GROMACS .gro file of C-alpha atoms in nm:
model
  238
    1MET     CA    1   4.366  -0.436   5.825
    2ARG     CA    2   4.534  -0.215   6.135
    3VAL     CA    3   4.401   0.042   6.259
    4LEU     CA    4   4.452   0.337   6.546
    5VAL     CA    5   4.231   0.432   6.775
    6VAL     CA    6   4.179   0.755   7.007
    7GLU     CA    7   3.936   0.805   7.258
    8ASP     CA    8   3.967   0.946   7.576
    9GLU     CA    9   3.671   0.685   7.746
   10PRO     CA   10   3.840   0.367   7.838
   11TYR     CA   11   3.462   0.175   7.804
   12LEU     CA   12   3.359   0.327   7.475
   13ALA     CA   13   3.765   0.286   7.310
   14GLU     CA   14   3.758  -0.132   7.442
   15ALA     CA   15   3.398  -0.183   7.349
   16VAL     CA   16   3.524  -0.070   6.966
   17ARG     CA   17   3.834  -0.260   6.978
   18ASP     CA   18   3.662  -0.551   7.075
   19GLY     CA   19   3.451  -0.538   6.796
   20LEU     CA   20   3.672  -0.458   6.564
   21ARG     CA   21   3.848  -0.743   6.590
   22LEU     CA   22   3.582  -0.945   6.573
   23GLU     CA   23   3.577  -0.788   6.207
   24ALA     CA   24   3.864  -0.927   6.178
   25ILE     CA   25   4.030  -0.593   6.194
   26ALA     CA   26   4.345  -0.520   6.461
   27ALA     CA   27   4.307  -0.225   6.690
   28ASP     CA   28   4.562  -0.020   6.877
   29ILE     CA   29   4.434   0.245   7.132
   30ALA     CA   30   4.626   0.534   7.247
   31GLY     CA   31   4.347   0.721   7.537
   32ASP     CA   32   4.515   1.071   7.462
   33GLY     CA   33   4.730   1.235   7.199
   34ASP     CA   34   5.054   1.185   7.356
   35ALA     CA   35   4.984   0.744   7.335
   36ALA     CA   36   4.855   0.848   6.909
   37LEU     CA   37   5.211   1.061   6.870
   38GLU     CA   38   5.364   0.805   7.019
   39LEU     CA   39   5.181   0.488   6.843
   40LEU     CA   40   5.257   0.639   6.495
   41GLY     CA   41   5.602   0.685   6.548
   42THR     CA   42   5.636   0.304   6.598
   43ASN     CA   43   5.386   0.086   6.450
   44ALA     CA   44   5.232   0.132   6.058
   45TYR     CA   45   4.864   0.182   6.069
   46ASP     CA   46   4.605   0.139   5.784
   47LEU     CA   47   4.363   0.408   5.919
   48ALA     CA   48   4.290   0.624   6.230
   49VAL     CA   49   3.998   0.637   6.443
   50LEU     CA   50   4.015   0.984   6.615
   51ASP     CA   51   3.831   1.153   6.896
   52ARG     CA   52   3.877   1.545   6.859
   53ASP     CA   53   3.827   1.590   7.200
   54ILE     CA   54   4.114   1.422   7.386
   55PRO     CA   55   4.371   1.515   7.651
   56GLY     CA   56   4.676   1.666   7.484
   57PRO     CA   57   4.753   1.723   7.165
   58SER     CA   58   4.379   1.697   7.046
   59GLY     CA   59   4.268   1.524   6.788
   60ASP     CA   60   4.252   1.835   6.537
   61GLU     CA   61   4.598   1.837   6.608
   62ILE     CA   62   4.651   1.457   6.574
   63ALA     CA   63   4.504   1.485   6.262
   64ARG     CA   64   4.760   1.814   6.109
   65ARG     CA   65   5.062   1.576   6.163
   66ILE     CA   66   4.909   1.259   6.000
   67VAL     CA   67   4.840   1.443   5.745
   68ALA     CA   68   5.181   1.647   5.825
   69SER     CA   69   5.373   1.331   5.725
   70GLY     CA   70   5.291   1.261   5.430
   71SER     CA   71   5.206   0.864   5.508
   72GLY     CA   72   4.851   0.869   5.363
   73ILE     CA   73   4.638   0.721   5.665
   74PRO     CA   74   4.297   0.788   5.615
   75ILE     CA   75   4.107   0.977   5.907
   76LEU     CA   76   3.795   0.912   6.027
   77MET     CA   77   3.698   1.136   6.328
   78LEU     CA   78   3.462   1.097   6.631
   79THR     CA   79   3.224   1.304   6.786
   80ALA     CA   80   3.027   1.442   7.001
   81ALA     CA   81   2.920   1.775   6.795
   82ASP     CA   82   2.697   1.716   6.487
   83ARG     CA   83   2.665   2.082   6.382
   84ILE     CA   84   2.751   2.159   6.005
   85ASP     CA   85   3.101   2.359   6.069
   86ASP     CA   86   3.181   2.129   6.295
   87LYS     CA   87   3.237   1.844   5.992
   88ALA     CA   88   3.336   2.127   5.806
   89SER     CA   89   3.646   2.200   6.084
   90GLY     CA   90   3.724   1.876   6.102
   91PHE     CA   91   3.734   1.817   5.664
   92GLU     CA   92   3.945   2.072   5.571
   93LEU     CA   93   4.210   1.974   5.847
   94GLY     CA   94   4.283   1.658   5.618
   95ALA     CA   95   3.987   1.423   5.760
   96ASP     CA   96   3.842   1.131   5.556
   97ASP     CA   97   3.503   1.090   5.703
   98TYR     CA   98   3.256   1.190   6.009
   99LEU     CA   99   3.093   0.963   6.241
  100THR     CA  100   2.871   1.142   6.520
  101LYS     CA  101   2.854   0.970   6.891
  102PRO     CA  102   2.660   0.802   6.982
  103PHE     CA  103   2.710   0.520   6.656
  104GLU     CA  104   2.677   0.248   6.574
  105LEU     CA  105   2.952  -0.021   6.515
  106ARG     CA  106   2.813  -0.149   6.230
  107GLU     CA  107   2.883   0.163   6.032
  108LEU     CA  108   3.199   0.246   6.178
  109VAL     CA  109   3.335  -0.137   6.068
  110LEU     CA  110   3.136  -0.035   5.685
  111ARG     CA  111   3.308   0.327   5.721
  112LEU     CA  112   3.691   0.192   5.792
  113ARG     CA  113   3.591  -0.074   5.492
  114ALA     CA  114   3.523   0.163   5.229
  115LEU     CA  115   3.824   0.399   5.331
  116ASP     CA  116   4.103   0.116   5.305
  117ARG     CA  117   3.911   0.087   4.973
  118ARG     CA  118   3.945   0.393   4.834
  119ARG     CA  119   4.311   0.405   5.023
  120GLY     CA  120   4.646   0.407   4.758
  121HIS     CA  121   4.474   0.286   4.431
  122ALA     CA  122   4.113   0.198   4.487
  123ARG     CA  123   4.116  -0.129   4.531
  124PRO     CA  124   3.773  -0.331   4.461
  125PRO     CA  125   3.509  -0.413   4.700
  126VAL     CA  126   3.536  -0.760   4.671
  127ARG     CA  127   3.898  -0.895   4.567
  128GLU     CA  128   3.963  -1.168   4.313
  129ILE     CA  129   4.354  -1.399   4.268
  130ALA     CA  130   4.400  -1.726   4.182
  131GLY     CA  131   4.081  -1.851   4.231
  132LEU     CA  132   4.029  -1.762   4.559
  133ARG     CA  133   3.719  -1.456   4.582
  134LEU     CA  134   3.742  -1.226   4.912
  135ASP     CA  135   3.445  -1.023   5.043
  136PRO     CA  136   3.566  -0.779   5.347
  137PHE     CA  137   3.212  -0.647   5.373
  138ARG     CA  138   3.078  -0.945   5.419
  139ARG     CA  139   3.396  -1.143   5.558
  140GLU     CA  140   3.363  -1.446   5.315
  141VAL     CA  141   3.613  -1.614   5.162
  142PHE     CA  142   3.519  -1.825   4.872
  143ARG     CA  143   3.771  -2.094   4.641
  144ASP     CA  144   3.643  -2.181   4.298
  145GLY     CA  145   3.307  -2.127   4.407
  146ARG     CA  146   3.299  -2.332   4.722
  147TYR     CA  147   3.322  -2.162   5.057
  148VAL     CA  148   3.579  -2.130   5.289
  149ALA     CA  149   3.545  -2.093   5.665
  150LEU     CA  150   3.810  -1.891   5.821
  151THR     CA  151   3.891  -1.828   6.215
  152ARG     CA  152   3.902  -1.362   6.217
  153LYS     CA  153   4.280  -1.427   6.236
  154GLN     CA  154   4.280  -1.593   5.945
  155PHE     CA  155   4.092  -1.395   5.789
  156ALA     CA  156   4.304  -1.096   5.879
  157VAL     CA  157   4.669  -1.262   5.694
  158LEU     CA  158   4.431  -1.399   5.374
  159GLU     CA  159   4.364  -0.976   5.386
  160VAL     CA  160   4.712  -0.861   5.358
  161LEU     CA  161   4.828  -1.186   5.142
  162VAL     CA  162   4.548  -1.111   4.903
  163GLY     CA  163   4.605  -0.742   4.882
  164ALA     CA  164   4.962  -0.770   4.850
  165GLU     CA  165   4.861  -0.943   4.497
  166GLY     CA  166   5.108  -1.175   4.430
  167GLY     CA  167   5.418  -1.028   4.593
  168VAL     CA  168   5.561  -1.177   4.903
  169VAL     CA  169   5.515  -1.018   5.249
  170SER     CA  170   5.767  -1.074   5.523
  171ALA     CA  171   5.671  -1.273   5.873
  172GLU     CA  172   5.692  -0.905   6.057
  173GLU     CA  173   5.457  -0.736   5.800
  174LEU     CA  174   5.184  -1.005   5.831
  175LEU     CA  175   5.206  -0.918   6.227
  176GLU     CA  176   5.266  -0.639   6.227
  177ARG     CA  177   4.920  -0.550   6.038
  178ALA     CA  178   4.707  -0.849   6.126
  179TRP     CA  179   4.780  -0.888   6.535
  180ASP     CA  180   4.766  -0.581   6.791
  181GLU     CA  181   5.055  -0.415   6.951
  182ASN     CA  182   5.064  -0.678   7.231
  183ALA     CA  183   5.211  -0.961   6.974
  184ASP     CA  184   5.483  -1.077   7.099
  185PRO     CA  185   5.757  -1.013   6.827
  186PHE     CA  186   5.876  -1.372   6.842
  187THR     CA  187   5.561  -1.614   6.859
  188ASN     CA  188   5.491  -1.807   6.594
  189ALA     CA  189   5.160  -1.735   6.579
  190VAL     CA  190   5.219  -1.604   6.183
  191ARG     CA  191   5.340  -1.978   6.079
  192ILE     CA  192   5.065  -2.165   6.299
  193THR     CA  193   4.831  -1.907   6.133
  194VAL     CA  194   4.961  -1.958   5.754
  195SER     CA  195   5.015  -2.346   5.787
  196ALA     CA  196   4.625  -2.381   5.920
  197LEU     CA  197   4.499  -2.068   5.641
  198ARG     CA  198   4.702  -2.355   5.387
  199LYS     CA  199   4.510  -2.627   5.492
  200ARG     CA  200   4.157  -2.448   5.533
  201LEU     CA  201   4.146  -2.326   5.173
  202GLY     CA  202   4.281  -2.684   5.060
  203GLU     CA  203   4.536  -2.794   4.779
  204PRO     CA  204   4.656  -2.744   4.554
  205TRP     CA  205   4.868  -2.477   4.798
  206LEU     CA  206   4.766  -2.108   4.701
  207ILE     CA  207   5.018  -1.999   4.969
  208ALA     CA  208   5.356  -2.044   4.895
  209THR     CA  209   5.667  -1.980   5.107
  210VAL     CA  210   5.940  -1.807   4.999
  211PRO     CA  211   6.241  -1.909   5.240
  212GLY     CA  212   6.425  -1.638   5.427
  213VAL     CA  213   6.136  -1.389   5.289
  214GLY     CA  214   5.778  -1.451   5.365
  215TYR     CA  215   5.440  -1.581   5.212
  216ARG     CA  216   5.246  -1.462   4.872
  217ILE     CA  217   4.950  -1.621   4.675
  218ASP     CA  218   5.072  -1.862   4.383
  219GLU     CA  219   4.906  -1.746   4.123
  220GLY     CA  220   4.976  -2.059   3.877
  221PRO     CA  221   4.768  -2.351   3.791
  222GLY     CA  222   4.809  -2.597   4.065
  223ALA     CA  223   5.100  -2.407   4.242
  224PRO     CA  224   5.279  -2.660   4.496
  225ASP     CA  225   5.321  -2.476   4.847
  226GLY     CA  226   5.641  -2.367   4.795
  227GLY     CA  227   5.734  -2.589   5.173
  228ALA     CA  228   5.501  -2.616   5.421
  229ASP     CA  229   5.626  -2.484   5.737
  230SER     CA  230   5.669  -2.714   5.961
  231GLY     CA  231   5.480  -2.728   6.379
  232ASP     CA  232   5.151  -2.776   6.171
  233GLY     CA  233   4.842  -2.700   6.340
  234GLY     CA  234   4.818  -2.601   6.686
  235ALA     CA  235   4.643  -2.253   6.768
  236ASP     CA  236   4.612  -1.932   6.521
  237GLY     CA  237   4.691  -1.692   6.777
  238GLY     CA  238   4.318  -1.597   6.803
   0.00000   0.00000   0.00000
């Protein structure tokens, strides 16, 4: 999952970004409305966290533009105002959820996971495919009942692959959705992470490589790996 955090308090924004990373959620930060619009025009986000009171175009204006774009990006608004009228106006603008400052990071994570679950075709909170059971709330993965310990980045990549429900996901899309804007577009981190993830999940291989296209979860019995990537091992990019 990749989230845009629009917050003009640097300390809070960085704390949120770092906290989300610990939950395998990639986050980009915009400190004002202009930066937010630039990032929204450049990257694809699963969710947006908007502080209403920011320099430049306000959080309200950013929300209006997200809704007008038809992108369907769920919006969680942050504000220091806790009056019901303030919340009502935010929902009228198109906000999907509301969180009042100060807040616990754990609550933010739970709300983001809930919004992501409801997005699109209302995916179930726990996802299962080909003997895999992935719980994004607990950040746990089981294969055929066996717990599989994954790094944060491996979990983020697997979550994208499982969400594709057997469809092919390109390396570019994995980089866009599981890493933040600081990722080098020419990095081999995706290949290395997928190779390490494949090994963690064990045989028979579940992640198939579609040459020249990308990766997918192979639902066939005893599925081969589709051609394991070269250069297995090494760092997984975080």
